[in-house]
């Protein structure tokens, strides 16, 4: 338990250092006046920018070792002092608050829809491996996994908003607008989790303890409830860890595609506009979101599977 | 009664390799299109012909044209070559160090392994696409950071699988037995380790190529990857999207091509276990 | 075979068919109160299928014909749902390797209690109390709150017996109840089963171990290739076997072997002085002296986990000792110290044919193929086996190939690490006999590690005993 916590804490600090290091390098590598840029990022537009830039230039010119500058940069990052956007001039932290909420809603909705589809399809497939349901489940999973999320999103957009006119193609504000991007992500996630569920169910059905539960004379419903569900859920839940990668990557893609004002959209925007403080802030928050999802999955696994408590 | 339970008395269904075969067939066709197509199609993929803007399929242009009147056939062939080429190169750049470092870590253990593990942990701390995006911020639209970012995220999987599998093989009694019988490390590596990890690396490589193809097209589609007028499949889709009402086929063609490329690779990699 | 008078379970002309034909034919047997029945045979003899036909859990694709009368009703005539309703009520199964049959994510107590709760229909509190009682009966109260991965093999077996008690069914089918257990635990389990019989339960046991059949008494049926080749009261079958296979089986039992001990030649080949090894806080052994001379067979016996394999590995230089040193006769190349492994398939690369492995070895050491042919003949290995992969050869044959491989290097010392424990009794005897002959002919020094005291005592010059079983977490 303590180990899980520590390793996730380590992961979170690695995320911060990697993001910080890349952005530190970015700040210096981009063409133009680095000092001006750093000053704008640090103090925002309210400060007398020319004076501030002069101060920064002096700092840089003082030839302080690059390591010290880097440590200072990472230090302010760890204090969650994210600076100001080079484009809008607003505090990055402030911009992130709104965007993070939108992204979390999107990710949660997508995960929820995928959990309604994936495990159900997987369960039906796994109960009779090789049967008609299993084979169509397999075909569906293969097809959906071969479609990149942005293509899937476009297809859904074309069908549901252009052809059928049911849902708005873009925007944010009502549940109707979250539905298409969430569905795009959910279908990809479900394609993966359905097969994992299917294999988990099939493995449990073959397991000696499952057969033995029947030999003990337990009614089928009790066998499934007491010895099937938990054991089948363990691999499905630990696979959510891999799905977290898909989810976070997908949020970036799908938000950009549907112009959904979340953090992934902001990240892509910031990259195109070379708004380094915003790149750093958004990447950091998305990275931490990834760590948080993983930590949640750790907790769930820990609760489900006593074998993981062995060393606790 | 597990001794008997594990034996299936039901005859296995035939056609185990059908999915793999389909995947291989698809890839041969698409690979042919990508390598031979750009050579034999005499049309420049960026030559504009405004008179023939959005020409339908089967007109003067076999697969029609886009909004600038560029031949879609030529653009698709060059797009396929680009996707295949990028995917192949990034996979190669990821697999070579990944496999070698994996072997090194498994063989030597100790500090070499610890250092490599740390590197892998650092790379895996962020989702792969985020790392690529961060590198792309240095110069959006360039091949360099795209290639570097993809290779940097993809090598880890090769490293981890190679290391874990090699470790398992090396810990088995038959390796100990071979050493006692006087066989050297070279023999053990080539006869005992490589035959086991070879097929796994091949599977991983197919997956890595599929990932690279999706990533390259996705990044162009959200306009941080390769930029127009490069005939990249993802950006072709997005460019043509506003004209969907007039020319739906032109939008669907590059999308279908990406789908088939990825499908072929995934079928080849996994076969029936997809 | 003739039918006894008192029989609560009566099997008549049972055959089991696949789509391709019968795999078990014309088996007739019976058992009654106080008279357990033990089916003895190697894997693939069909003994487990007979048990499954009685239980009603034959794998899909198999069907049984004949008659199985249990307390007057024909089980084979019953519908699957009726048969299933007997599970845990009138018929209980004692699974082989119970640590796999227990739900890995549930504590022991609820796995027993659920039988009272869902099969007997008692309330939750009553079920828990009754389950505690069941665990107490097998002295397993300490394991109530443990998960299956926290208990030992012997404890798992007792937990399974507690479940059979909870069910309280009349017929108990024990499927290889001693598989994977060492001799000491095996005797504990058979004693427990014996007690079940004394308490009036009907017992059908499936085993490959003659010692289990002997300890249980009652009726013994010998199965070979899907047929019951001999059956009768235990004393008769064991003392005066009629069928050739039974005779071979019984004479291959280590306790029946003729004691034949090689004389020591005096010339030391390898020795360990003051060896010490601990794992974590547990000291396996310390101050251990061992010396093996050419032509000698020295055995180390002890329960699993006592560190006996570690001694051999220390002598071979595969593990470092915590203290002490190893001496080898100075003029010997390290290639002349060889090892035979417990699990023969694991000692060969799974994807390489035997021929390729042997040919590479011959080439590596500049030997001739003629020597291989000599050894093949010596070890009675047909040449056709060379082109197979390790998984396609029986364990006994594979172990002889491992011996061949070692002998090509003219070994001076051979460490046989439980080298026969996974072989059927007949192959076991064969391999041991080869070892004895080679030790005598070539002056080979052999260190044998085994959990079977009978083997050790009949063939070795000296036996080192690493203590009695102390089961973990008792």
PDB file of C-alpha atoms in Angstrom, chain C residues 67-286:
ATOM      1  CA  UNK C  67     -24.406 -48.276 -15.382  1.00  0.00           C
ATOM      2  CA  UNK C  68     -23.378 -46.452 -12.249  1.00  0.00           C
ATOM      3  CA  UNK C  69     -25.681 -47.415  -9.397  1.00  0.00           C
ATOM      4  CA  UNK C  70     -25.406 -45.201  -6.358  1.00  0.00           C
ATOM      5  CA  UNK C  71     -27.678 -46.183  -3.475  1.00  0.00           C
ATOM      6  CA  UNK C  72     -30.025 -47.816  -5.927  1.00  0.00           C
ATOM      7  CA  UNK C  73     -30.346 -45.081  -8.560  1.00  0.00           C
ATOM      8  CA  UNK C  74     -28.579 -45.135 -11.913  1.00  0.00           C
ATOM      9  CA  UNK C  75     -26.494 -41.967 -12.140  1.00  0.00           C
ATOM     10  CA  UNK C  76     -25.956 -42.209 -15.880  1.00  0.00           C
ATOM     11  CA  UNK C  77     -29.703 -42.150 -16.440  1.00  0.00           C
ATOM     12  CA  UNK C  78     -30.075 -38.870 -14.563  1.00  0.00           C
ATOM     13  CA  UNK C  79     -30.386 -35.502 -16.259  1.00  0.00           C
ATOM     14  CA  UNK C  80     -27.401 -33.144 -15.930  1.00  0.00           C
ATOM     15  CA  UNK C  81     -29.345 -30.933 -13.521  1.00  0.00           C
ATOM     16  CA  UNK C  82     -30.140 -33.907 -11.288  1.00  0.00           C
ATOM     17  CA  UNK C  83     -26.501 -34.940 -11.315  1.00  0.00           C
ATOM     18  CA  UNK C  84     -25.409 -31.447 -10.438  1.00  0.00           C
ATOM     19  CA  UNK C  85     -27.854 -31.350  -7.549  1.00  0.00           C
ATOM     20  CA  UNK C  86     -25.917 -34.258  -6.022  1.00  0.00           C
ATOM     21  CA  UNK C  87     -22.678 -32.271  -5.924  1.00  0.00           C
ATOM     22  CA  UNK C  88     -21.880 -31.269  -2.393  1.00  0.00           C
ATOM     23  CA  UNK C  89     -25.006 -33.072  -1.166  1.00  0.00           C
ATOM     24  CA  UNK C  90     -24.525 -36.782  -1.789  1.00  0.00           C
ATOM     25  CA  UNK C  91     -21.179 -36.709  -3.644  1.00  0.00           C
ATOM     26  CA  UNK C  92     -18.189 -34.544  -2.705  1.00  0.00           C
ATOM     27  CA  UNK C  93     -14.978 -34.061  -4.562  1.00  0.00           C
ATOM     28  CA  UNK C  94     -11.594 -33.673  -2.937  1.00  0.00           C
ATOM     29  CA  UNK C  95      -9.728 -31.841  -5.678  1.00  0.00           C
ATOM     30  CA  UNK C  96      -6.152 -32.498  -6.663  1.00  0.00           C
ATOM     31  CA  UNK C  97      -3.870 -29.594  -5.806  1.00  0.00           C
ATOM     32  CA  UNK C  98      -6.521 -27.943  -3.608  1.00  0.00           C
ATOM     33  CA  UNK C  99      -4.489 -24.745  -3.405  1.00  0.00           C
ATOM     34  CA  UNK C 100      -5.634 -24.218  -7.006  1.00  0.00           C
ATOM     35  CA  UNK C 101      -9.198 -25.214  -6.239  1.00  0.00           C
ATOM     36  CA  UNK C 102      -9.615 -22.596  -3.542  1.00  0.00           C
ATOM     37  CA  UNK C 103     -10.725 -19.150  -4.634  1.00  0.00           C
ATOM     38  CA  UNK C 104      -7.517 -17.085  -4.492  1.00  0.00           C
ATOM     39  CA  UNK C 105      -9.356 -13.923  -3.473  1.00  0.00           C
ATOM     40  CA  UNK C 106     -11.414 -15.321  -0.587  1.00  0.00           C
ATOM     41  CA  UNK C 107     -10.366 -16.243   2.934  1.00  0.00           C
ATOM     42  CA  UNK C 108     -10.564 -19.884   3.989  1.00  0.00           C
ATOM     43  CA  UNK C 109     -13.435 -19.566   6.469  1.00  0.00           C
ATOM     44  CA  UNK C 110     -16.035 -18.093   4.090  1.00  0.00           C
ATOM     45  CA  UNK C 111     -15.106 -20.725   1.520  1.00  0.00           C
ATOM     46  CA  UNK C 112     -16.144 -23.383   4.010  1.00  0.00           C
ATOM     47  CA  UNK C 113     -19.051 -21.410   5.436  1.00  0.00           C
ATOM     48  CA  UNK C 114     -20.682 -20.878   2.059  1.00  0.00           C
ATOM     49  CA  UNK C 115     -21.430 -24.589   1.893  1.00  0.00           C
ATOM     50  CA  UNK C 116     -23.530 -24.338   5.047  1.00  0.00           C
ATOM     51  CA  UNK C 117     -25.058 -21.093   3.861  1.00  0.00           C
ATOM     52  CA  UNK C 118     -25.937 -21.877   0.247  1.00  0.00           C
ATOM     53  CA  UNK C 119     -26.078 -25.664   0.113  1.00  0.00           C
ATOM     54  CA  UNK C 120     -27.597 -26.357   3.522  1.00  0.00           C
ATOM     55  CA  UNK C 121     -29.522 -23.098   3.689  1.00  0.00           C
ATOM     56  CA  UNK C 122     -28.469 -22.060   7.185  1.00  0.00           C
ATOM     57  CA  UNK C 123     -28.240 -18.445   8.293  1.00  0.00           C
ATOM     58  CA  UNK C 124     -25.016 -16.474   8.116  1.00  0.00           C
ATOM     59  CA  UNK C 125     -24.076 -16.721  11.781  1.00  0.00           C
ATOM     60  CA  UNK C 126     -24.887 -20.419  11.981  1.00  0.00           C
ATOM     61  CA  UNK C 127     -22.861 -21.079   8.834  1.00  0.00           C
ATOM     62  CA  UNK C 128     -19.819 -19.307  10.181  1.00  0.00           C
ATOM     63  CA  UNK C 129     -20.024 -21.207  13.461  1.00  0.00           C
ATOM     64  CA  UNK C 130     -20.421 -24.549  11.702  1.00  0.00           C
ATOM     65  CA  UNK C 131     -17.522 -23.751   9.371  1.00  0.00           C
ATOM     66  CA  UNK C 132     -15.307 -22.943  12.356  1.00  0.00           C
ATOM     67  CA  UNK C 133     -16.236 -26.328  13.742  1.00  0.00           C
ATOM     68  CA  UNK C 134     -15.270 -28.000  10.431  1.00  0.00           C
ATOM     69  CA  UNK C 135     -11.885 -26.287  10.405  1.00  0.00           C
ATOM     70  CA  UNK C 136     -11.299 -27.242  14.019  1.00  0.00           C
ATOM     71  CA  UNK C 137     -11.899 -30.903  13.112  1.00  0.00           C
ATOM     72  CA  UNK C 138      -8.942 -30.802  10.741  1.00  0.00           C
ATOM     73  CA  UNK C 139      -6.938 -28.617  13.171  1.00  0.00           C
ATOM     74  CA  UNK C 140      -6.977 -25.688  10.809  1.00  0.00           C
ATOM     75  CA  UNK C 141      -8.514 -23.036  13.049  1.00  0.00           C
ATOM     76  CA  UNK C 142      -5.396 -20.947  12.648  1.00  0.00           C
ATOM     77  CA  UNK C 143      -6.056 -20.613   8.919  1.00  0.00           C
ATOM     78  CA  UNK C 144      -9.604 -19.231   9.176  1.00  0.00           C
ATOM     79  CA  UNK C 145      -8.641 -15.715   8.188  1.00  0.00           C
ATOM     80  CA  UNK C 146      -5.880 -16.621   5.751  1.00  0.00           C
ATOM     81  CA  UNK C 147      -6.050 -16.469   1.980  1.00  0.00           C
ATOM     82  CA  UNK C 148      -5.154 -19.560  -0.066  1.00  0.00           C
ATOM     83  CA  UNK C 149      -1.804 -18.095  -1.111  1.00  0.00           C
ATOM     84  CA  UNK C 150      -0.862 -17.829   2.549  1.00  0.00           C
ATOM     85  CA  UNK C 151      -1.282 -21.511   3.381  1.00  0.00           C
ATOM     86  CA  UNK C 152       0.834 -24.547   2.564  1.00  0.00           C
ATOM     87  CA  UNK C 153      -0.065 -27.509   0.382  1.00  0.00           C
ATOM     88  CA  UNK C 154      -0.879 -29.734   3.327  1.00  0.00           C
ATOM     89  CA  UNK C 155      -3.095 -27.065   4.876  1.00  0.00           C
ATOM     90  CA  UNK C 156      -4.870 -26.623   1.543  1.00  0.00           C
ATOM     91  CA  UNK C 157      -5.581 -30.321   1.441  1.00  0.00           C
ATOM     92  CA  UNK C 158      -7.019 -30.181   4.972  1.00  0.00           C
ATOM     93  CA  UNK C 159      -9.144 -27.176   4.050  1.00  0.00           C
ATOM     94  CA  UNK C 160     -10.599 -29.255   1.218  1.00  0.00           C
ATOM     95  CA  UNK C 161     -11.365 -32.046   3.671  1.00  0.00           C
ATOM     96  CA  UNK C 162     -13.071 -29.543   5.971  1.00  0.00           C
ATOM     97  CA  UNK C 163     -15.268 -28.597   3.020  1.00  0.00           C
ATOM     98  CA  UNK C 164     -16.160 -32.241   2.452  1.00  0.00           C
ATOM     99  CA  UNK C 165     -17.096 -32.426   6.149  1.00  0.00           C
ATOM    100  CA  UNK C 166     -19.229 -29.335   5.766  1.00  0.00           C
ATOM    101  CA  UNK C 167     -21.045 -30.934   2.877  1.00  0.00           C
ATOM    102  CA  UNK C 168     -21.418 -34.139   4.858  1.00  0.00           C
ATOM    103  CA  UNK C 169     -22.046 -36.145   1.689  1.00  0.00           C
ATOM    104  CA  UNK C 170     -21.854 -39.907   1.732  1.00  0.00           C
ATOM    105  CA  UNK C 171     -19.465 -40.423  -1.167  1.00  0.00           C
ATOM    106  CA  UNK C 172     -16.097 -38.714  -1.231  1.00  0.00           C
ATOM    107  CA  UNK C 173     -14.067 -38.789  -4.433  1.00  0.00           C
ATOM    108  CA  UNK C 174     -10.404 -37.942  -3.829  1.00  0.00           C
ATOM    109  CA  UNK C 175      -8.589 -37.120  -7.045  1.00  0.00           C
ATOM    110  CA  UNK C 176      -4.810 -37.517  -6.682  1.00  0.00           C
ATOM    111  CA  UNK C 177      -5.024 -36.175  -3.116  1.00  0.00           C
ATOM    112  CA  UNK C 178      -1.255 -36.412  -2.597  1.00  0.00           C
ATOM    113  CA  UNK C 179      -0.091 -34.850  -5.843  1.00  0.00           C
ATOM    114  CA  UNK C 180       2.684 -32.365  -5.194  1.00  0.00           C
ATOM    115  CA  UNK C 181       3.087 -33.334  -1.526  1.00  0.00           C
ATOM    116  CA  UNK C 182       6.219 -34.866  -0.076  1.00  0.00           C
ATOM    117  CA  UNK C 183       6.259 -38.242   1.675  1.00  0.00           C
ATOM    118  CA  UNK C 184       5.523 -36.911   5.125  1.00  0.00           C
ATOM    119  CA  UNK C 185       2.539 -34.824   4.067  1.00  0.00           C
ATOM    120  CA  UNK C 186       1.367 -37.680   1.886  1.00  0.00           C
ATOM    121  CA  UNK C 187       1.160 -39.938   4.934  1.00  0.00           C
ATOM    122  CA  UNK C 188      -0.744 -37.282   6.875  1.00  0.00           C
ATOM    123  CA  UNK C 189      -3.299 -36.967   4.090  1.00  0.00           C
ATOM    124  CA  UNK C 190      -3.806 -40.712   3.698  1.00  0.00           C
ATOM    125  CA  UNK C 191      -4.230 -41.058   7.458  1.00  0.00           C
ATOM    126  CA  UNK C 192      -6.907 -38.366   7.284  1.00  0.00           C
ATOM    127  CA  UNK C 193      -8.686 -40.196   4.455  1.00  0.00           C
ATOM    128  CA  UNK C 194      -8.491 -43.439   6.420  1.00  0.00           C
ATOM    129  CA  UNK C 195     -10.304 -41.671   9.254  1.00  0.00           C
ATOM    130  CA  UNK C 196     -13.034 -40.570   6.839  1.00  0.00           C
ATOM    131  CA  UNK C 197     -13.589 -44.236   5.993  1.00  0.00           C
ATOM    132  CA  UNK C 198     -13.722 -45.176   9.675  1.00  0.00           C
ATOM    133  CA  UNK C 199     -16.339 -42.487  10.188  1.00  0.00           C
ATOM    134  CA  UNK C 200     -18.531 -44.228   7.655  1.00  0.00           C
ATOM    135  CA  UNK C 201     -17.900 -42.226   4.505  1.00  0.00           C
ATOM    136  CA  UNK C 202     -17.668 -43.930   1.129  1.00  0.00           C
ATOM    137  CA  UNK C 203     -14.285 -43.209  -0.399  1.00  0.00           C
ATOM    138  CA  UNK C 204     -13.075 -43.468  -3.974  1.00  0.00           C
ATOM    139  CA  UNK C 205      -9.443 -42.469  -4.411  1.00  0.00           C
ATOM    140  CA  UNK C 206      -7.577 -41.887  -7.651  1.00  0.00           C
ATOM    141  CA  UNK C 207      -3.809 -42.098  -7.364  1.00  0.00           C
ATOM    142  CA  UNK C 208      -0.601 -43.069  -9.110  1.00  0.00           C
ATOM    143  CA  UNK C 209       1.115 -43.780  -5.808  1.00  0.00           C
ATOM    144  CA  UNK C 210       1.199 -47.397  -4.646  1.00  0.00           C
ATOM    145  CA  UNK C 211       1.985 -46.246  -1.096  1.00  0.00           C
ATOM    146  CA  UNK C 212      -1.317 -44.354  -0.957  1.00  0.00           C
ATOM    147  CA  UNK C 213      -3.236 -47.395  -2.168  1.00  0.00           C
ATOM    148  CA  UNK C 214      -1.509 -49.604   0.371  1.00  0.00           C
ATOM    149  CA  UNK C 215      -2.198 -47.227   3.252  1.00  0.00           C
ATOM    150  CA  UNK C 216      -5.882 -46.901   2.374  1.00  0.00           C
ATOM    151  CA  UNK C 217      -6.560 -50.647   2.079  1.00  0.00           C
ATOM    152  CA  UNK C 218      -9.999 -51.795   0.925  1.00  0.00           C
ATOM    153  CA  UNK C 219     -10.256 -52.594  -2.762  1.00  0.00           C
ATOM    154  CA  UNK C 220      -7.626 -51.731  -5.339  1.00  0.00           C
ATOM    155  CA  UNK C 221      -8.275 -51.446  -9.076  1.00  0.00           C
ATOM    156  CA  UNK C 222      -5.332 -51.216 -11.464  1.00  0.00           C
ATOM    157  CA  UNK C 223      -5.976 -49.183 -14.610  1.00  0.00           C
ATOM    158  CA  UNK C 224      -3.920 -49.346 -17.791  1.00  0.00           C
ATOM    159  CA  UNK C 225      -4.762 -47.799 -21.157  1.00  0.00           C
ATOM    160  CA  UNK C 226      -8.422 -47.274 -20.327  1.00  0.00           C
ATOM    161  CA  UNK C 227      -9.017 -50.728 -18.942  1.00  0.00           C
ATOM    162  CA  UNK C 228      -9.266 -52.153 -15.471  1.00  0.00           C
ATOM    163  CA  UNK C 229      -6.619 -54.866 -15.726  1.00  0.00           C
ATOM    164  CA  UNK C 230      -6.819 -56.173 -12.191  1.00  0.00           C
ATOM    165  CA  UNK C 231      -8.847 -55.581  -9.072  1.00  0.00           C
ATOM    166  CA  UNK C 232      -9.460 -57.118  -5.707  1.00  0.00           C
ATOM    167  CA  UNK C 233      -8.806 -56.712  -2.006  1.00  0.00           C
ATOM    168  CA  UNK C 234      -5.714 -54.640  -1.322  1.00  0.00           C
ATOM    169  CA  UNK C 235      -3.826 -57.459   0.423  1.00  0.00           C
ATOM    170  CA  UNK C 236      -4.323 -59.840  -2.485  1.00  0.00           C
ATOM    171  CA  UNK C 237      -3.466 -57.411  -5.252  1.00  0.00           C
ATOM    172  CA  UNK C 238      -0.415 -56.055  -3.470  1.00  0.00           C
ATOM    173  CA  UNK C 239       0.935 -59.393  -2.267  1.00  0.00           C
ATOM    174  CA  UNK C 240       0.112 -61.626  -5.206  1.00  0.00           C
ATOM    175  CA  UNK C 241      -0.336 -59.523  -8.315  1.00  0.00           C
ATOM    176  CA  UNK C 242      -1.551 -61.395 -11.366  1.00  0.00           C
ATOM    177  CA  UNK C 243      -1.254 -58.939 -14.227  1.00  0.00           C
ATOM    178  CA  UNK C 244       2.192 -58.202 -15.658  1.00  0.00           C
ATOM    179  CA  UNK C 245       1.715 -54.468 -15.366  1.00  0.00           C
ATOM    180  CA  UNK C 246       0.772 -54.753 -11.702  1.00  0.00           C
ATOM    181  CA  UNK C 247       3.864 -56.799 -11.068  1.00  0.00           C
ATOM    182  CA  UNK C 248       6.077 -54.231 -12.810  1.00  0.00           C
ATOM    183  CA  UNK C 249       4.375 -51.423 -10.931  1.00  0.00           C
ATOM    184  CA  UNK C 250       4.857 -53.062  -7.552  1.00  0.00           C
ATOM    185  CA  UNK C 251       8.436 -54.115  -8.127  1.00  0.00           C
ATOM    186  CA  UNK C 252       9.321 -50.571  -9.176  1.00  0.00           C
ATOM    187  CA  UNK C 253       8.243 -49.274  -5.807  1.00  0.00           C
ATOM    188  CA  UNK C 254      11.402 -48.132  -4.019  1.00  0.00           C
ATOM    189  CA  UNK C 255      10.548 -49.936  -0.787  1.00  0.00           C
ATOM    190  CA  UNK C 256      10.556 -53.223  -2.716  1.00  0.00           C
ATOM    191  CA  UNK C 257      13.948 -52.658  -4.275  1.00  0.00           C
ATOM    192  CA  UNK C 258      16.826 -54.871  -3.408  1.00  0.00           C
ATOM    193  CA  UNK C 259      19.363 -52.971  -1.364  1.00  0.00           C
ATOM    194  CA  UNK C 260      22.516 -52.559  -3.414  1.00  0.00           C
ATOM    195  CA  UNK C 261      25.059 -50.161  -2.111  1.00  0.00           C
ATOM    196  CA  UNK C 262      28.283 -49.289  -3.938  1.00  0.00           C
ATOM    197  CA  UNK C 263      31.468 -49.597  -1.942  1.00  0.00           C
ATOM    198  CA  UNK C 264      33.488 -46.471  -1.473  1.00  0.00           C
ATOM    199  CA  UNK C 265      36.700 -46.400  -3.492  1.00  0.00           C
ATOM    200  CA  UNK C 266      38.239 -43.896  -1.167  1.00  0.00           C
ATOM    201  CA  UNK C 267      39.375 -41.312  -3.701  1.00  0.00           C
ATOM    202  CA  UNK C 268      37.586 -38.048  -2.985  1.00  0.00           C
ATOM    203  CA  UNK C 269      36.115 -36.243  -6.006  1.00  0.00           C
ATOM    204  CA  UNK C 270      34.290 -33.392  -4.376  1.00  0.00           C
ATOM    205  CA  UNK C 271      33.705 -32.217  -0.826  1.00  0.00           C
ATOM    206  CA  UNK C 272      32.093 -29.399   1.080  1.00  0.00           C
ATOM    207  CA  UNK C 273      33.417 -28.357   4.468  1.00  0.00           C
ATOM    208  CA  UNK C 274      31.498 -26.399   7.074  1.00  0.00           C
ATOM    209  CA  UNK C 275      28.858 -25.275   4.592  1.00  0.00           C
ATOM    210  CA  UNK C 276      26.265 -22.796   5.761  1.00  0.00           C
ATOM    211  CA  UNK C 277      23.326 -21.251   3.955  1.00  0.00           C
ATOM    212  CA  UNK C 278      20.372 -19.193   5.115  1.00  0.00           C
ATOM    213  CA  UNK C 279      17.477 -17.593   3.316  1.00  0.00           C
ATOM    214  CA  UNK C 280      16.278 -14.495   5.079  1.00  0.00           C
ATOM    215  CA  UNK C 281      16.174 -15.288   8.779  1.00  0.00           C
ATOM    216  CA  UNK C 282      15.896 -19.053   8.270  1.00  0.00           C
ATOM    217  CA  UNK C 283      19.125 -21.021   8.447  1.00  0.00           C
ATOM    218  CA  UNK C 284      18.838 -24.012   6.127  1.00  0.00           C
ATOM    219  CA  UNK C 285      21.974 -25.728   7.368  1.00  0.00           C
ATOM    220  CA  UNK C 286      25.264 -24.802   8.971  1.00  0.00           C
TER     221      UNK C 286
END
